[in-house]
Structures are given as structure tokens and as C-alpha cells.
Amino acid sequence: MVLIDHHNFINIDAFEAQVIRDAKSLRKFYVEINKTRKPGLPVPVVDFSQELVILVCLGEQKGDKAPVLSKLKETDEEISMVLELVEVEKDGDMTVQAINFPFYLYKMPLVDKTITFQRIDH
């Protein structure tokens, strides 16, 4: 799995994780987030005949957390992914926590399986 795009401020304020298997759906996501950006973010180039994309929108986050996305288990029909938010270490004292609405876009080799997500909160 490779991180291909990440931004801290988008207009999606709830947690969401989904699999994108075609260019039209990926463009649709970028049209949505680019409504509040000038200039808009470029749509990453993905070869959907070889790869699929996993989109993770974290919703409102306070402080600086990074998602760790990993495979929990895999069967013949399904891949279970787990998403854990991990605090990012900062140097010095931080008294102000920024609020952001980040998203992460990963690509991985194309599989013909259902992909499910579980979120672990600490």
C-alpha cells in the first residue's frame, strides 16, 4: 500500500473509509473537495486496470495524528483493514491544538475482494 495524496483541510467533516475502483469515482471525490479550493488539488493518476484506491477521511481532528492502515486478515472473499490513529511526536511544548479535516489516499494492487474497515480509537 502506497500513500499517493494527503491534505489536512477538506470539506468532509465525518469519518469515512472507502474503496475507489474507477477514475470517474476518484474524479468525483476531487470535484467535491475542490469546491472550497482555488486552485483545486490535482487528481492523482491511477491505473485502475492494475490498482485500486483506498480513501480515508478522518473527519474533525484536534492535534496532529497520523493514520496507520494495515491488513488485519484476508480470506478468499474479503480483506479486513484496520485504521488506527497515532499521535505524531512534536518537539517542544504545544499548547494550541489545530483542528483539521484530513484525508489520505492510498493505492494498492487490484484485488477482486470486498474490503472492510475497522477504526481503532485511543
mmCIF file of C-alpha atoms in Angstrom:
data_model
loop_
_atom_site.group_PDB
_atom_site.id
_atom_site.type_symbol
_atom_site.label_atom_id
_atom_site.label_comp_id
_atom_site.label_asym_id
_atom_site.label_seq_id
_atom_site.Cartn_x
_atom_site.Cartn_y
_atom_site.Cartn_z
ATOM 1 C CA MET A 1 0.000 0.000 0.000
ATOM 2 C CA VAL A 2 1.386 3.387 -1.036
ATOM 3 C CA LEU A 3 0.252 6.833 0.133
ATOM 4 C CA ILE A 4 -0.395 8.888 -3.015
ATOM 5 C CA ASP A 5 -2.111 12.003 -1.620
ATOM 6 C CA HIS A 6 -2.786 13.663 1.725
ATOM 7 C CA HIS A 7 -4.151 17.038 2.781
ATOM 8 C CA ASN A 8 -5.174 18.379 6.186
ATOM 9 C CA PHE A 9 -8.087 20.598 5.220
ATOM 10 C CA ILE A 10 -11.039 19.346 3.228
ATOM 11 C CA ASN A 11 -14.773 19.932 3.467
ATOM 12 C CA ILE A 12 -15.696 16.449 4.744
ATOM 13 C CA ASP A 13 -16.331 16.555 8.481
ATOM 14 C CA ALA A 14 -17.116 12.901 9.280
ATOM 15 C CA PHE A 15 -15.029 9.731 9.295
ATOM 16 C CA GLU A 16 -15.276 7.786 6.051
ATOM 17 C CA ALA A 17 -13.243 4.969 4.513
ATOM 18 C CA GLN A 18 -13.988 3.576 1.079
ATOM 19 C CA VAL A 19 -12.530 1.731 -1.864
ATOM 20 C CA ILE A 20 -12.411 3.512 -5.221
ATOM 21 C CA ARG A 21 -12.159 1.205 -8.240
ATOM 22 C CA ASP A 22 -12.575 3.618 -11.178
ATOM 23 C CA ALA A 23 -11.320 7.007 -12.402
ATOM 24 C CA LYS A 24 -14.824 8.519 -12.502
ATOM 25 C CA SER A 25 -15.346 7.939 -8.750
ATOM 26 C CA LEU A 26 -11.907 9.359 -7.961
ATOM 27 C CA ARG A 27 -12.628 12.488 -10.034
ATOM 28 C CA LYS A 28 -15.997 12.845 -8.276
ATOM 29 C CA PHE A 29 -14.236 12.910 -4.871
ATOM 30 C CA TYR A 30 -11.797 15.592 -6.075
ATOM 31 C CA VAL A 31 -14.633 17.683 -7.529
ATOM 32 C CA GLU A 32 -16.253 17.604 -4.063
ATOM 33 C CA ILE A 33 -13.139 18.646 -2.120
ATOM 34 C CA ASN A 34 -12.098 21.215 -4.726
ATOM 35 C CA LYS A 35 -15.360 23.164 -4.261
ATOM 36 C CA THR A 36 -13.633 25.094 -1.466
ATOM 37 C CA ARG A 37 -10.168 25.354 -3.065
ATOM 38 C CA LYS A 38 -8.808 27.714 -5.662
ATOM 39 C CA PRO A 39 -6.809 26.359 -7.357
ATOM 40 C CA GLY A 40 -8.071 22.851 -6.803
ATOM 41 C CA LEU A 41 -5.998 19.807 -5.969
ATOM 42 C CA PRO A 42 -4.920 17.726 -8.972
ATOM 43 C CA VAL A 43 -6.436 14.263 -9.327
ATOM 44 C CA PRO A 44 -3.704 11.616 -8.950
ATOM 45 C CA VAL A 45 -3.100 9.362 -11.927
ATOM 46 C CA VAL A 46 -4.009 5.754 -11.128
ATOM 47 C CA ASP A 47 -4.052 2.764 -13.477
ATOM 48 C CA PHE A 48 -7.355 1.211 -12.388
ATOM 49 C CA SER A 49 -6.699 -1.864 -14.548
ATOM 50 C CA GLN A 50 -3.835 -2.701 -12.159
ATOM 51 C CA GLU A 51 -4.617 -0.802 -8.928
ATOM 52 C CA LEU A 52 -7.386 0.338 -6.637
ATOM 53 C CA VAL A 53 -7.503 3.311 -4.276
ATOM 54 C CA ILE A 54 -8.388 3.426 -0.595
ATOM 55 C CA LEU A 55 -9.735 6.772 0.588
ATOM 56 C CA VAL A 56 -9.687 7.600 4.300
ATOM 57 C CA CYS A 57 -11.299 10.832 5.511
ATOM 58 C CA LEU A 58 -10.682 11.288 9.232
ATOM 59 C CA GLY A 59 -13.287 13.947 9.957
ATOM 60 C CA GLU A 60 -12.546 16.594 12.579
ATOM 61 C CA GLN A 61 -9.205 16.016 14.284
ATOM 62 C CA LYS A 62 -7.604 18.011 17.083
ATOM 63 C CA GLY A 63 -3.841 17.954 17.246
ATOM 64 C CA ASP A 64 -1.594 16.071 14.897
ATOM 65 C CA LYS A 65 -2.486 12.430 14.343
ATOM 66 C CA ALA A 66 -1.450 10.134 11.553
ATOM 67 C CA PRO A 67 -3.433 7.135 10.322
ATOM 68 C CA VAL A 68 -1.846 3.717 10.282
ATOM 69 C CA LEU A 69 -3.740 1.486 7.865
ATOM 70 C CA SER A 70 -2.908 -2.208 7.964
ATOM 71 C CA LYS A 71 -4.329 -5.541 6.896
ATOM 72 C CA LEU A 72 -5.995 -7.362 9.805
ATOM 73 C CA LYS A 73 -6.910 -10.566 7.970
ATOM 74 C CA GLU A 74 -7.573 -11.861 4.484
ATOM 75 C CA THR A 75 -9.855 -14.627 3.260
ATOM 76 C CA ASP A 76 -10.791 -15.773 -0.244
ATOM 77 C CA GLU A 77 -13.651 -13.238 -0.350
ATOM 78 C CA GLU A 78 -12.624 -10.387 1.956
ATOM 79 C CA ILE A 79 -9.770 -8.242 3.225
ATOM 80 C CA SER A 80 -10.246 -6.669 6.663
ATOM 81 C CA MET A 81 -8.300 -3.465 7.165
ATOM 82 C CA VAL A 82 -7.779 -1.722 10.487
ATOM 83 C CA LEU A 83 -7.238 2.023 10.823
ATOM 84 C CA GLU A 84 -5.514 3.334 13.918
ATOM 85 C CA LEU A 85 -4.833 6.998 14.653
ATOM 86 C CA VAL A 86 -1.420 7.563 16.201
ATOM 87 C CA GLU A 87 -0.194 10.782 17.850
ATOM 88 C CA VAL A 88 2.638 12.422 15.938
ATOM 89 C CA GLU A 89 5.526 13.377 18.214
ATOM 90 C CA LYS A 90 6.246 17.117 18.337
ATOM 91 C CA ASP A 91 9.327 18.910 19.589
ATOM 92 C CA GLY A 92 8.747 21.318 22.500
ATOM 93 C CA ASP A 93 5.533 22.248 24.274
ATOM 94 C CA MET A 94 2.376 22.544 22.223
ATOM 95 C CA THR A 95 -0.413 24.453 23.921
ATOM 96 C CA VAL A 96 -2.565 25.141 20.866
ATOM 97 C CA GLN A 97 -4.083 22.214 19.003
ATOM 98 C CA ALA A 98 -5.079 22.918 15.439
ATOM 99 C CA ILE A 99 -8.359 21.493 14.189
ATOM 100 C CA ASN A 100 -8.127 19.927 10.776
ATOM 101 C CA PHE A 101 -10.138 17.651 8.493
ATOM 102 C CA PRO A 102 -7.535 15.424 6.797
ATOM 103 C CA PHE A 103 -7.812 12.821 4.098
ATOM 104 C CA TYR A 104 -5.384 10.139 2.967
ATOM 105 C CA LEU A 105 -5.377 8.357 -0.380
ATOM 106 C CA TYR A 106 -3.577 5.028 -0.762
ATOM 107 C CA LYS A 107 -3.162 2.816 -3.796
ATOM 108 C CA MET A 108 -2.650 -0.917 -3.769
ATOM 109 C CA PRO A 109 -2.657 -3.748 -6.305
ATOM 110 C CA LEU A 110 -6.099 -4.566 -7.698
ATOM 111 C CA VAL A 111 -7.935 -7.351 -5.866
ATOM 112 C CA ASP A 112 -11.364 -8.786 -6.553
ATOM 113 C CA LYS A 113 -12.345 -8.980 -2.889
ATOM 114 C CA THR A 114 -14.554 -6.997 -0.567
ATOM 115 C CA ILE A 115 -12.503 -4.648 1.595
ATOM 116 C CA THR A 116 -13.871 -3.743 5.025
ATOM 117 C CA PHE A 117 -12.567 -1.202 7.522
ATOM 118 C CA GLN A 118 -12.416 -1.090 11.299
ATOM 119 C CA ARG A 119 -11.372 2.011 13.200
ATOM 120 C CA ILE A 120 -9.451 1.835 16.467
ATOM 121 C CA ASP A 121 -9.795 4.895 18.701
ATOM 122 C CA HIS A 122 -7.496 5.558 21.634
#
